[in-house]
C-alpha cells in the first residue's frame, strides 16, 4: 500500500489506519512517501517524519523510518516488517520530489506537470546511469479461486401473507437464506447491523461478516478490495449515510467493481428519527453511476427475490429498503428481474397511470381502492427496478393513458420521476411527479407522507385534479 | 463541542482534530462522551479512555480525563482548559449510558429507544432527587455583526474579447474583484487553490483565505460554521472531490446554510488527468439539495457575473467551472440572473433547439455555424442556470421547435437533460440527451468530447438524424 503525504489530511486514511490496527492486520505494510510537497505547496507537516510517526504509532501501528532513496534501507525495512506480528506496519520514507535533477529536486510548482523536451534531455544527463542493483521479477499474487459454488438449491421464500414485514428485515433474511448458494458473499456494516438487519446474516455466519464501525468511506474502500479478490461484498448502512462514501462509490465504477449496496431507512417514512437520518438523495446518487442497478422493493417477497438477483448480477447494485413494516403483496412464486416492473392494477378504462416503488406503492394501492369507489380507474405500476428501467411497460402505459403520476419518498431531482421521464422521452404523456419538496419535519410516518404530499391522499387529489 | 465515542471511528473527526491543532485553536474545547456503547454494541475501544487519550494527544491536543458524572470534575476540567494556550483541548469523559437506573445503566439495546410508561416511573424513582448544585444561566454568545457593507461600487468585468480564459480562472478573479463589496466573504480550499484559482483571492486577501488541506468533509463542515457566524464562505475544490463531502453538503441544507461551492475540472473535457479527476455527477448531487442553486457558466464574463449573484443570494449555491480556456462570448454589460438563460441563436426557421452549458455550449455554437452552411437552422440556448431553470424560455422554445437536444459534459442521470425534461413536462417536445455514457478514457479534451458523443460532431449528427 503506497500513500502520499498530502493525503494524510484525509479522514478516510485514518478510518483505514484505525480499523487495520483493531483487526490486527499484520499482513498490511504501508509505505508513506513523505516528499514534503503537495499540489500547491508544502503539506501540513512538511518533512517532519516524527509528526507522522507519532500519529500513526498512537493508532497502534509499528512504524519504520527510512531514507526513501536508499534501496538498502527499503529492503531492510521490508525484511523487518515481515517479522512483525499482530499489528500493521507503516514504513515512513523521507523522499525528495524530482531527486537528482537540479532544477526539479525539492522544488514546488511541478505537480502534474511534464518537463519540456529540452529540459528532459538535461534531466536525464544529470541522473546519469540508473542503479539496477535491485532488479528482478516481482512474485505474482496467488490466483483467485472463488469459493466452490455448491449447486445447492436456494430455500424458498416464506412469509405469512397477512403479516407485514419491513423490507430491511427481508434483506437480512435473504442474505442468510442465499449464502449457501453464493459462498463468495461477505457482508459489511457500519455499526448499524441491528437497524439494517445485516445482523441476521452475522449471527449465522459470523466469520463472513465484517463490523466496519462508523467509517463508511473505509467500508466502501474495503468492499472494493473484497470485490477485486473475487468476493461478493454486500455493504449496508442507512441510505443517508452512504452519501458519506460517495467518492469511494464513484471511484469503484472505474475499477470494474462487483459491490452490492443496501441503504436502509429510506425517505421521510422513517418518521420520528428526523431529517438527518432520512435517505432522500440516494436514488439520485446511485443512478448517476455508470451501468449501475438501482432496486427499490416494496415488500418482503420482492426484497428476497431481488437480493438473489443482486448476488447473481456482476456490477454495482443498490438496494433501497424501508424502515417500517409493509404488507406482503406478492406471492412467493412471483418472479423479479433486474430491469423489470409489475403492473398491479390494469383495465381498459385506465386514464391515468400511477408509478411508485417501495413505501409509496402501498399508498398508490390504497389510492386505487378509494378511487375505484368513485369509478375512477387508474393503472398502478410497481417500478421496483429504477435502473435499468422497464421502458417497454412504461411506453405501453404511455400509449394507453393520458398522464403519469410518479410518487416517491425521495427528492424530485434524479429520482423516480426523472427516471420515468427519461424512459418515455418520445411519448406525449406528461409525467407529474409527487416527491419530497419541503424540509422534512419530525412526526409519524403517515403524517410525514401527507406533509410531503406523497401519500394516498396526495395521489387521490392529484388524480382528481387531472380529470 | 460534544462528541460521541462511536463517531470517533469516522474519518471526518480526525480531519477536524488534525487541522484544529495545526491552526492552534485554543478556543476549541471538545467533550468526548465515552459511554462504551454504540448503537449495536460496544465501540472499538469500549471504556478504554487511554486509547482515545493516546490518539488525540498524538494529534497535538491537550487531553483531560474525567469522570463524566462528576460535576466537580467537569467544572475543574473547564477551568483548566481555559488556561491552556496554543492548542485545542479534549475533555475525555467516562460515562455510563442510563446511569443511575438499574435496568438501563451500561446496558446494551437501548439506543434510540424510549422507556415504557411503567418503566419510566420506576426509573424516576431510582434516580431520586436531581442534584441542582450546578445550575444557572448560560452566557449567550455575542451577537453576530456582519462586516459593514461599504457600499462600494463593484469594479467592472474586463476581458479582451479575443483571448480565451478558463472559467475557473474567472472564478478566482471574481472573488478578488467583488470582495470589497462583500466583506463577509471567506474562501476555503482543499489544497488545490492553484487549480481552482482561489489562489488569486488568497494572494490578495490572505487573512480571509483558509487552507483546509485535502480534507473536504471538514472543509464543508467548517464552512457551515462560517455560515452560521454570518460569513459568506466560498468553498472550492475539484468538482469530483466534492462528492467526498456529500454527507456534509446534504446536512447543511437542514441548517439554513449560506454556502457557495465551486467545483472545478468538470467533465471529461479536463482531458489527460483521467476519470478519477472528472466531475461527472456533481450537477446531479447539487440539484438533489432542496432549494439549491446550480450554475454552469461558459465564459469568463458570465462566470464573473454569476459569482456576484452567488454572493448576493442567501442559500446553497453550486458553481461548476471548466479546466480549459473557453472563448469570451458575452459582452461585459450582459446581465446574468439566477434562474435565467440566454437564447444565443434564434430564427423563425428553427426546427430543433440545442440546449447546452459550459464547455458544450461552445460545441453547440460551432455546430450551429456548420449546420447553417447546410441551411439547417437550430436554436441555441445557454442554460447557465440549471437550477432554478428558466422554464419560460424553455417552454417557449418547445412551442417553436420540434425537438430538443441537450448536451452536457456530465452523466445523463440527474443532469441537464433530466432537468430540461422536468421543466417542460407538459410539452410534447421530445428531449434527446447527449451526455457522458461510457467510462471516460484518457486523451485530449476534443478527443474525449468526441468519444462521449457530446462534441460539435455529435450535435451535428444528432440534428441530421432528427430531420
Tab-separated table of C-alpha atoms in Angstrom, chain B:
chain	number	residue	atom	x	y	z
B	1	UNK	CA	-18.216	20.704	21.002
B	2	UNK	CA	-19.779	17.451	22.218
B	3	UNK	CA	-18.630	14.207	20.582
B	4	UNK	CA	-19.811	10.623	20.984
B	5	UNK	CA	-17.337	7.771	21.268
B	6	UNK	CA	-18.810	5.759	18.385
B	7	UNK	CA	-18.235	8.551	15.902
B	8	UNK	CA	-14.507	8.545	16.663
B	9	UNK	CA	-14.254	5.803	14.025
B	10	UNK	CA	-15.367	8.387	11.452
B	11	UNK	CA	-12.552	9.957	9.433
B	12	UNK	CA	-14.135	13.405	9.385
B	13	UNK	CA	-13.453	13.626	13.137
B	14	UNK	CA	-9.749	13.137	12.538
B	15	UNK	CA	-9.753	15.695	9.735
B	16	UNK	CA	-11.104	18.244	12.210
B	17	UNK	CA	-8.802	17.136	15.033
B	18	UNK	CA	-5.777	17.341	12.767
B	19	UNK	CA	-6.433	20.800	11.388
B	20	UNK	CA	-7.576	22.309	14.694
B	21	UNK	CA	-4.151	21.506	16.138
B	22	UNK	CA	-2.398	22.758	13.002
B	23	UNK	CA	-4.114	26.129	13.349
B	24	UNK	CA	-3.583	26.181	17.159
B	25	UNK	CA	-7.260	26.668	18.008
B	26	UNK	CA	-7.003	27.124	21.767
B	27	UNK	CA	-10.588	28.361	21.936
B	28	UNK	CA	-11.815	24.907	20.928
B	29	UNK	CA	-12.792	22.611	23.797
B	30	UNK	CA	-14.212	19.203	22.973
B	31	UNK	CA	-16.004	16.852	25.336
B	32	UNK	CA	-15.787	13.243	24.296
B	33	UNK	CA	-18.556	11.221	25.918
B	34	UNK	CA	-17.131	7.714	26.286
B	35	UNK	CA	-20.104	5.637	27.348
B	36	UNK	CA	-18.773	2.449	25.767
B	37	UNK	CA	-21.945	1.598	23.844
B	38	UNK	CA	-22.642	2.283	20.207
B	39	UNK	CA	-25.962	1.643	18.506
B	40	UNK	CA	-25.322	-2.051	18.094
B	41	UNK	CA	-22.973	-2.934	20.933
B	42	UNK	CA	-19.568	-1.998	22.226
B	43	UNK	CA	-17.450	0.588	20.389
B	44	UNK	CA	-13.949	-0.141	19.119
B	45	UNK	CA	-12.291	0.880	22.380
B	46	UNK	CA	-15.077	0.375	24.924
B	47	UNK	CA	-14.254	2.173	28.161
B	48	UNK	CA	-10.529	2.377	27.386
B	49	UNK	CA	-10.098	6.124	27.834
B	50	UNK	CA	-6.364	5.735	27.330
B	51	UNK	CA	-6.942	4.619	23.736
B	52	UNK	CA	-8.591	7.964	22.982
B	53	UNK	CA	-6.073	9.927	25.023
B	54	UNK	CA	-3.126	8.408	23.176
B	55	UNK	CA	-4.559	9.083	19.719
B	56	UNK	CA	-5.906	12.571	20.380
B	57	UNK	CA	-2.781	13.791	22.153
B	58	UNK	CA	-0.607	12.399	19.347
B	59	UNK	CA	-2.583	14.706	17.064
B	60	UNK	CA	-1.447	17.657	19.153
B	61	UNK	CA	-4.333	18.209	21.549
B	62	UNK	CA	-4.247	18.615	25.302
B	63	UNK	CA	-6.336	15.884	26.909
B	64	UNK	CA	-8.069	15.882	30.288
B	65	UNK	CA	-9.579	12.637	31.582
B	66	UNK	CA	-12.570	12.871	33.903
B	67	UNK	CA	-15.497	11.019	35.397
B	68	UNK	CA	-18.285	12.439	33.274
B	69	UNK	CA	-20.808	12.026	36.071
B	70	UNK	CA	-18.923	14.303	38.476
B	71	UNK	CA	-19.974	17.945	38.274
B	72	UNK	CA	-16.847	18.836	40.193
B	73	UNK	CA	-14.556	17.131	37.696
B	74	UNK	CA	-16.371	18.682	34.759
B	75	UNK	CA	-16.042	22.159	36.233
B	76	UNK	CA	-12.371	21.704	37.121
B	77	UNK	CA	-11.654	20.433	33.615
B	78	UNK	CA	-13.251	23.504	32.040
B	79	UNK	CA	-11.315	25.818	34.324
B	80	UNK	CA	-8.089	24.081	33.395
B	81	UNK	CA	-8.993	24.174	29.698
B	82	UNK	CA	-9.472	27.932	29.721
B	83	UNK	CA	-5.861	28.417	30.740
B	84	UNK	CA	-4.331	26.251	28.041
B	85	UNK	CA	-2.822	28.249	25.194
B	86	UNK	CA	-1.955	27.468	21.582
B	87	UNK	CA	-3.537	24.017	21.405
B	88	UNK	CA	-7.106	22.678	21.413
B	89	UNK	CA	-8.359	20.694	24.400
B	90	UNK	CA	-10.304	17.443	24.564
B	91	UNK	CA	-12.026	16.519	27.809
B	92	UNK	CA	-12.401	12.740	27.700
B	93	UNK	CA	-15.276	11.782	29.978
B	94	UNK	CA	-16.051	8.276	31.189
B	95	UNK	CA	-19.805	7.906	31.426
B	96	UNK	CA	-22.409	5.171	31.751
B	97	UNK	CA	-25.424	5.134	29.470
B	98	UNK	CA	-28.587	5.220	31.593
B	99	UNK	CA	-26.529	5.979	34.735
B	100	UNK	CA	-28.461	5.556	37.981
B	101	UNK	CA	-31.239	3.371	36.629
B	102	UNK	CA	-30.624	-0.299	37.414
B	103	UNK	CA	-32.285	-1.741	34.324
B	104	UNK	CA	-30.694	0.804	31.937
B	105	UNK	CA	-27.233	1.500	33.291
B	106	UNK	CA	-24.409	0.347	30.996
B	107	UNK	CA	-26.867	-1.990	29.246
B	108	UNK	CA	-26.836	-2.633	25.514
B	109	UNK	CA	-30.012	-2.465	23.422
B	110	UNK	CA	-31.413	0.919	24.433
B	111	UNK	CA	-30.050	3.051	21.600
B	112	UNK	CA	-32.795	5.272	20.185
B	113	UNK	CA	-35.465	3.533	22.241
B	114	UNK	CA	-37.889	5.168	24.671
B	115	UNK	CA	-38.663	3.511	28.025
B	116	UNK	CA	-42.208	2.345	28.518
B	117	UNK	CA	-44.535	4.333	30.735
B	118	UNK	CA	-44.391	1.893	33.649
B	119	UNK	CA	-40.595	1.676	33.412
B	120	UNK	CA	-40.294	5.452	33.329
B	121	UNK	CA	-41.956	5.677	36.759
B	122	UNK	CA	-39.521	3.134	38.152
B	123	UNK	CA	-36.563	4.904	36.555
B	124	UNK	CA	-37.529	8.289	38.007
B	125	UNK	CA	-37.915	6.732	41.446
B	126	UNK	CA	-34.464	5.197	41.231
B	127	UNK	CA	-32.930	8.492	40.110
B	128	UNK	CA	-34.372	10.244	43.160
B	129	UNK	CA	-33.956	13.968	43.589
B	130	UNK	CA	-31.895	15.709	40.924
B	131	UNK	CA	-28.613	17.340	42.006
B	132	UNK	CA	-29.082	21.025	41.229
B	133	UNK	CA	-25.752	22.132	42.708
B	134	UNK	CA	-24.563	23.393	39.316
B	135	UNK	CA	-27.351	25.431	37.825
B	136	UNK	CA	-27.638	28.890	36.358
B	137	UNK	CA	-27.906	30.844	33.169
B	138	UNK	CA	-25.519	30.101	30.335
B	139	UNK	CA	-23.906	33.194	28.893
B	140	UNK	CA	-25.278	33.853	25.459
B	141	UNK	CA	-22.855	34.103	22.541
B	142	UNK	CA	-22.006	37.546	21.234
B	143	UNK	CA	-24.456	38.956	18.768
B	144	UNK	CA	-23.413	38.491	15.161
B	145	UNK	CA	-22.337	41.650	13.471
B	146	UNK	CA	-21.764	41.192	9.776
B	147	UNK	CA	-18.877	43.179	8.377
B	148	UNK	CA	-20.059	46.631	7.448
B	149	UNK	CA	-21.073	46.702	3.831
B	150	UNK	CA	-19.151	49.619	2.418
B	151	UNK	CA	-21.500	50.357	-0.433
B	152	UNK	CA	-18.513	50.266	-2.736
B	153	UNK	CA	-19.121	50.073	-6.397
B	154	UNK	CA	-18.007	46.727	-7.769
B	155	UNK	CA	-15.289	47.198	-10.397
B	156	UNK	CA	-16.299	46.313	-13.922
B	157	UNK	CA	-15.503	42.999	-15.518
B	158	UNK	CA	-12.827	43.323	-18.150
B	159	UNK	CA	-11.611	40.654	-20.559
B	160	UNK	CA	-10.239	41.158	-24.077
B	161	UNK	CA	-12.839	39.744	-26.444
B	162	UNK	CA	-10.339	37.723	-28.445
B	163	UNK	CA	-8.465	35.917	-25.676
B	164	UNK	CA	-9.917	32.669	-24.255
B	165	UNK	CA	-9.967	32.399	-20.452
B	166	UNK	CA	-10.810	29.393	-18.272
B	167	UNK	CA	-13.964	29.871	-16.209
B	168	UNK	CA	-12.059	28.547	-13.186
B	169	UNK	CA	-9.673	31.479	-13.538
B	170	UNK	CA	-12.580	33.900	-13.834
B	171	UNK	CA	-13.871	32.451	-10.538
B	172	UNK	CA	-10.662	33.469	-8.798
B	173	UNK	CA	-10.660	36.862	-10.467
B	174	UNK	CA	-14.268	37.436	-9.469
B	175	UNK	CA	-13.660	36.674	-5.792
B	176	UNK	CA	-10.869	39.207	-5.694
B	177	UNK	CA	-12.900	41.769	-7.615
B	178	UNK	CA	-16.081	41.614	-5.542
B	179	UNK	CA	-14.604	41.180	-2.057
B	180	UNK	CA	-14.573	44.911	-1.158
B	181	UNK	CA	-18.345	44.981	-1.671
B	182	UNK	CA	-18.891	41.696	0.192
B	183	UNK	CA	-16.521	41.932	3.144
B	184	UNK	CA	-18.161	38.909	4.789
B	185	UNK	CA	-16.644	36.611	2.182
B	186	UNK	CA	-14.192	33.970	3.346
B	187	UNK	CA	-12.600	31.472	0.961
B	188	UNK	CA	-11.725	27.844	1.735
B	189	UNK	CA	-9.857	25.427	-0.480
B	190	UNK	CA	-8.692	21.819	-0.130
B	191	UNK	CA	-5.051	22.134	-1.210
B	192	UNK	CA	-5.827	22.803	-4.875
B	193	UNK	CA	-6.060	26.609	-4.891
B	194	UNK	CA	-3.614	26.732	-7.796
B	195	UNK	CA	-6.075	24.652	-9.847
B	196	UNK	CA	-9.392	26.138	-8.713
B	197	UNK	CA	-7.723	29.568	-8.862
B	198	UNK	CA	-8.953	30.547	-5.436
B	199	UNK	CA	-5.258	31.435	-5.019
B	200	UNK	CA	-5.967	34.700	-6.823
B	201	UNK	CA	-8.128	35.669	-3.847
B	202	UNK	CA	-5.647	34.216	-1.343
B	203	UNK	CA	-2.784	36.286	-2.705
B	204	UNK	CA	-4.807	39.476	-2.283
B	205	UNK	CA	-6.601	38.717	0.986
B	206	UNK	CA	-4.543	36.043	2.771
B	207	UNK	CA	-6.247	36.689	6.125
B	208	UNK	CA	-9.643	35.792	4.604
B	209	UNK	CA	-8.389	32.594	2.996
B	210	UNK	CA	-8.290	29.219	4.751
B	211	UNK	CA	-6.108	26.367	3.535
B	212	UNK	CA	-8.073	23.285	4.581
B	213	UNK	CA	-5.662	20.730	3.069
B	214	UNK	CA	-7.019	17.542	1.453
B	215	UNK	CA	-9.900	17.127	3.908
B	216	UNK	CA	-13.097	18.012	2.093
B	217	UNK	CA	-15.504	16.785	4.758
B	218	UNK	CA	-14.067	19.062	7.379
B	219	UNK	CA	-13.814	21.896	4.853
B	220	UNK	CA	-17.569	21.756	4.271
B	221	UNK	CA	-18.232	21.376	7.999
B	222	UNK	CA	-16.098	24.434	8.714
B	223	UNK	CA	-17.875	26.403	6.001
B	224	UNK	CA	-21.193	25.656	7.706
B	225	UNK	CA	-19.658	27.100	10.861
B	226	UNK	CA	-18.645	30.240	8.981
B	227	UNK	CA	-22.149	30.488	7.528
B	228	UNK	CA	-23.708	30.201	10.993
B	229	UNK	CA	-21.488	33.063	12.150
B	230	UNK	CA	-22.725	35.335	9.383
B	231	UNK	CA	-19.867	34.921	6.919
B	232	UNK	CA	-20.236	34.104	3.210
B	233	UNK	CA	-17.988	31.080	2.664
B	234	UNK	CA	-16.837	30.227	-0.859
B	235	UNK	CA	-15.610	26.632	-0.867
B	236	UNK	CA	-13.610	25.250	-3.771
B	237	UNK	CA	-12.003	22.042	-4.928
B	238	UNK	CA	-12.268	19.790	-7.981
B	239	UNK	CA	-15.945	19.015	-8.696
B	240	UNK	CA	-15.115	15.313	-8.395
B	241	UNK	CA	-13.773	15.731	-4.873
B	242	UNK	CA	-16.900	17.451	-3.557
B	243	UNK	CA	-18.532	14.003	-3.744
B	244	UNK	CA	-16.367	13.156	-0.737
B	245	UNK	CA	-18.223	15.725	1.360
B	246	UNK	CA	-21.723	14.955	0.133
B	247	UNK	CA	-22.951	13.974	3.577
B	248	UNK	CA	-21.819	17.335	4.935
B	249	UNK	CA	-23.350	19.149	1.940
B	250	UNK	CA	-26.606	17.227	2.430
B	251	UNK	CA	-26.684	18.028	6.138
B	252	UNK	CA	-26.067	21.734	5.559
B	253	UNK	CA	-29.463	22.010	3.834
B	254	UNK	CA	-31.044	21.356	7.246
B	255	UNK	CA	-29.062	24.180	8.883
B	256	UNK	CA	-30.237	27.135	6.826
B	257	UNK	CA	-26.771	27.264	5.299
B	258	UNK	CA	-25.406	30.099	3.192
B	259	UNK	CA	-22.536	28.330	1.434
B	260	UNK	CA	-21.132	28.858	-2.061
B	261	UNK	CA	-19.487	25.815	-3.588
B	262	UNK	CA	-17.248	25.877	-6.614
B	263	UNK	CA	-16.295	22.634	-8.337
B	264	UNK	CA	-13.562	22.989	-10.935
B	265	UNK	CA	-12.314	20.493	-13.546
B	266	UNK	CA	-15.827	19.449	-14.505
B	267	UNK	CA	-16.347	16.732	-17.039
B	268	UNK	CA	-14.286	14.725	-19.495
B	269	UNK	CA	-13.046	17.966	-21.040
B	270	UNK	CA	-10.269	18.055	-18.433
B	271	UNK	CA	-8.575	15.572	-20.754
B	272	UNK	CA	-5.384	13.815	-19.746
B	273	UNK	CA	-5.901	13.876	-15.957
B	274	UNK	CA	-8.169	10.837	-16.241
B	275	UNK	CA	-11.537	9.675	-14.964
B	276	UNK	CA	-10.787	9.863	-11.249
B	277	UNK	CA	-10.425	13.654	-11.523
B	278	UNK	CA	-13.502	14.267	-13.715
B	279	UNK	CA	-16.576	15.707	-12.042
B	280	UNK	CA	-19.370	13.812	-13.778
B	281	UNK	CA	-22.044	13.551	-11.077
B	282	UNK	CA	-21.732	16.973	-9.480
B	283	UNK	CA	-24.794	18.503	-11.172
B	284	UNK	CA	-26.878	15.528	-10.013
B	285	UNK	CA	-25.792	15.746	-6.389
B	286	UNK	CA	-26.223	19.501	-6.095
B	287	UNK	CA	-29.583	19.509	-7.891
B	288	UNK	CA	-30.785	16.993	-5.276
B	289	UNK	CA	-30.337	19.523	-2.455
B	290	UNK	CA	-33.566	21.322	-1.507
B	291	UNK	CA	-33.702	24.927	-2.702
B	292	UNK	CA	-30.169	24.750	-4.069
B	293	UNK	CA	-28.911	26.836	-6.975
B	294	UNK	CA	-26.766	25.167	-9.665
B	295	UNK	CA	-24.851	27.397	-12.085
B	296	UNK	CA	-22.651	26.420	-15.016
B	297	UNK	CA	-21.149	29.359	-16.923
B	298	UNK	CA	-19.440	29.017	-20.281
B	299	UNK	CA	-17.142	32.021	-20.399
B	300	UNK	CA	-15.231	34.345	-18.126
B	301	UNK	CA	-17.755	37.178	-18.283
B	302	UNK	CA	-20.749	35.054	-17.280
B	303	UNK	CA	-18.653	33.419	-14.553
B	304	UNK	CA	-17.745	36.768	-13.049
B	305	UNK	CA	-21.342	37.947	-13.123
B	306	UNK	CA	-22.615	34.718	-11.609
B	307	UNK	CA	-20.076	34.769	-8.765
B	308	UNK	CA	-21.524	38.180	-7.924
B	309	UNK	CA	-25.035	36.686	-7.933
B	310	UNK	CA	-23.822	33.850	-5.697
B	311	UNK	CA	-22.542	36.324	-3.124
B	312	UNK	CA	-25.867	38.188	-3.129
B	313	UNK	CA	-28.013	35.056	-2.904
B	314	UNK	CA	-28.774	33.584	0.509
B	315	UNK	CA	-28.540	29.778	0.431
B	316	UNK	CA	-26.612	26.863	-1.027
B	317	UNK	CA	-25.199	27.648	-4.471
B	318	UNK	CA	-23.026	25.454	-6.654
B	319	UNK	CA	-20.864	26.834	-9.458
B	320	UNK	CA	-19.336	24.431	-11.979
B	321	UNK	CA	-16.152	25.568	-13.694
B	322	UNK	CA	-14.107	24.220	-16.577
B	323	UNK	CA	-10.396	23.497	-16.765
B	324	UNK	CA	-9.553	24.607	-20.258
B	325	UNK	CA	-9.778	28.092	-21.693
B	326	UNK	CA	-13.026	28.957	-23.457
B	327	UNK	CA	-13.685	31.909	-25.789
B	328	UNK	CA	-15.329	35.059	-24.428
B	329	UNK	CA	-18.841	35.104	-25.865
B	330	UNK	CA	-20.524	37.752	-23.740
B	331	UNK	CA	-20.191	41.483	-23.619
B	332	UNK	CA	-19.183	42.905	-20.243
B	333	UNK	CA	-22.578	44.612	-19.890
B	334	UNK	CA	-24.580	41.414	-20.321
B	335	UNK	CA	-26.798	40.597	-17.335
B	336	UNK	CA	-26.989	37.156	-15.716
B	337	UNK	CA	-29.513	36.184	-13.091
B	338	UNK	CA	-30.131	33.062	-11.051
B	339	UNK	CA	-32.896	31.225	-12.919
B	340	UNK	CA	-32.056	32.831	-16.252
B	341	UNK	CA	-30.780	31.583	-19.599
B	342	UNK	CA	-29.563	33.110	-22.854
B	343	UNK	CA	-31.011	32.431	-26.277
B	344	UNK	CA	-27.871	32.847	-28.382
B	345	UNK	CA	-29.130	31.827	-31.796
B	346	UNK	CA	-32.739	32.139	-32.864
B	347	UNK	CA	-34.752	32.424	-36.027
B	348	UNK	CA	-38.251	31.689	-37.252
B	349	UNK	CA	-36.840	28.733	-39.151
B	350	UNK	CA	-35.615	26.814	-36.094
B	351	UNK	CA	-36.745	23.204	-36.094
B	352	UNK	CA	-34.530	21.942	-33.324
B	353	UNK	CA	-33.390	23.593	-30.133
B	354	UNK	CA	-29.949	22.727	-28.736
B	355	UNK	CA	-29.550	23.364	-25.018
B	356	UNK	CA	-26.089	23.372	-23.527
B	357	UNK	CA	-23.997	24.959	-20.781
B	358	UNK	CA	-20.329	25.351	-20.012
B	359	UNK	CA	-17.932	23.588	-22.320
B	360	UNK	CA	-20.639	22.070	-24.541
B	361	UNK	CA	-22.143	25.471	-25.307
B	362	UNK	CA	-19.074	26.205	-27.414
B	363	UNK	CA	-19.544	22.888	-29.202
B	364	UNK	CA	-23.162	23.837	-29.845
B	365	UNK	CA	-22.178	27.224	-31.278
B	366	UNK	CA	-19.710	25.555	-33.627
B	367	UNK	CA	-22.351	23.047	-34.664
B	368	UNK	CA	-24.683	25.964	-35.397
B	369	UNK	CA	-22.162	27.508	-37.792
B	370	UNK	CA	-21.654	24.272	-39.694
B	371	UNK	CA	-25.345	23.473	-39.888
B	372	UNK	CA	-26.077	26.970	-41.113
B	373	UNK	CA	-23.902	26.302	-44.139
B	374	UNK	CA	-26.303	23.476	-44.947
B	375	UNK	CA	-29.249	25.829	-44.378
B	376	UNK	CA	-30.249	23.962	-41.228
B	377	UNK	CA	-31.320	26.415	-38.598
B	378	UNK	CA	-31.180	25.482	-34.916
B	379	UNK	CA	-31.891	27.474	-31.805
B	380	UNK	CA	-29.088	27.612	-29.232
B	381	UNK	CA	-29.783	28.182	-25.522
B	382	UNK	CA	-27.119	28.757	-22.866
B	383	UNK	CA	-28.633	27.113	-19.783
B	384	UNK	CA	-26.161	28.692	-17.368
B	385	UNK	CA	-28.673	28.366	-14.513
B	386	UNK	CA	-29.517	24.667	-14.285
B	387	UNK	CA	-31.467	25.125	-11.056
B	388	UNK	CA	-33.645	27.080	-10.826
B	389	UNK	CA	-34.272	26.563	-14.512
B	390	UNK	CA	-35.668	29.095	-16.969
B	391	UNK	CA	-38.971	27.344	-17.583
B	392	UNK	CA	-40.491	30.207	-19.565
B	393	UNK	CA	-37.738	30.324	-22.176
B	394	UNK	CA	-37.698	26.532	-22.478
B	395	UNK	CA	-41.466	26.314	-22.805
B	396	UNK	CA	-41.415	28.971	-25.492
B	397	UNK	CA	-38.716	27.065	-27.373
B	398	UNK	CA	-40.833	23.932	-27.012
B	399	UNK	CA	-43.691	25.707	-28.788
B	400	UNK	CA	-41.460	26.807	-31.664
B	401	UNK	CA	-39.363	23.716	-32.309
B	402	UNK	CA	-39.977	20.024	-32.874
B	403	UNK	CA	-37.226	18.538	-30.699
B	404	UNK	CA	-34.737	19.460	-28.010
B	405	UNK	CA	-31.169	18.226	-27.866
B	406	UNK	CA	-29.422	18.714	-24.554
B	407	UNK	CA	-25.635	18.402	-24.470
B	408	UNK	CA	-23.728	18.026	-21.245
B	409	UNK	CA	-20.272	17.018	-20.058
B	410	UNK	CA	-21.864	15.023	-17.206
B	411	UNK	CA	-23.536	11.652	-16.749
B	412	UNK	CA	-27.065	11.574	-18.118
B	413	UNK	CA	-28.802	10.870	-14.796
B	414	UNK	CA	-29.730	13.917	-12.751
B	415	UNK	CA	-28.038	16.274	-15.200
B	416	UNK	CA	-29.096	18.909	-17.717
B	417	UNK	CA	-31.167	16.533	-19.854
B	418	UNK	CA	-33.328	15.432	-16.952
B	419	UNK	CA	-33.587	18.981	-15.624
B	420	UNK	CA	-34.904	20.151	-19.002
B	421	UNK	CA	-37.370	17.246	-19.262
B	422	UNK	CA	-38.726	18.134	-15.838
B	423	UNK	CA	-39.085	21.780	-16.845
B	424	UNK	CA	-41.282	21.082	-19.888
B	425	UNK	CA	-43.232	18.080	-18.665
B	426	UNK	CA	-46.497	19.204	-20.226
B	427	UNK	CA	-44.988	19.896	-23.612
B	428	UNK	CA	-44.962	17.291	-26.376
B	429	UNK	CA	-41.414	18.004	-27.488
B	430	UNK	CA	-39.042	15.060	-27.134
B	431	UNK	CA	-35.797	15.822	-25.329
B	432	UNK	CA	-32.768	13.918	-26.642
B	433	UNK	CA	-29.883	13.941	-24.278
B	434	UNK	CA	-26.245	13.841	-25.323
B	435	UNK	CA	-24.271	13.033	-22.184
B	436	UNK	CA	-21.347	11.000	-20.885
B	437	UNK	CA	-22.400	7.364	-21.191
B	438	UNK	CA	-19.131	5.437	-21.401
B	439	UNK	CA	-16.253	5.012	-18.949
B	440	UNK	CA	-14.119	8.013	-19.873
B	441	UNK	CA	-10.738	7.434	-21.446
B	442	UNK	CA	-7.574	9.465	-21.164
B	443	UNK	CA	-6.886	11.806	-24.040
B	444	UNK	CA	-7.066	15.310	-25.384
B	445	UNK	CA	-10.229	17.249	-24.465
B	446	UNK	CA	-11.532	17.308	-28.051
B	447	UNK	CA	-10.969	13.557	-28.445
B	448	UNK	CA	-12.866	12.829	-25.257
B	449	UNK	CA	-15.796	15.060	-26.197
B	450	UNK	CA	-15.984	13.163	-29.485
B	451	UNK	CA	-15.650	9.761	-27.803
B	452	UNK	CA	-18.510	10.541	-25.405
B	453	UNK	CA	-20.592	11.987	-28.258
B	454	UNK	CA	-21.050	15.405	-26.709
B	455	UNK	CA	-18.946	17.326	-29.252
B	456	UNK	CA	-19.821	19.555	-32.177
B	457	UNK	CA	-19.738	16.489	-34.426
B	458	UNK	CA	-22.133	14.576	-32.176
B	459	UNK	CA	-24.549	17.517	-32.119
B	460	UNK	CA	-24.450	17.854	-35.891
B	461	UNK	CA	-25.134	14.170	-36.491
B	462	UNK	CA	-27.939	14.133	-33.905
B	463	UNK	CA	-29.570	17.134	-35.586
B	464	UNK	CA	-29.260	15.489	-39.002
B	465	UNK	CA	-30.714	12.225	-37.719
B	466	UNK	CA	-33.789	14.086	-36.478
B	467	UNK	CA	-34.503	15.923	-39.708
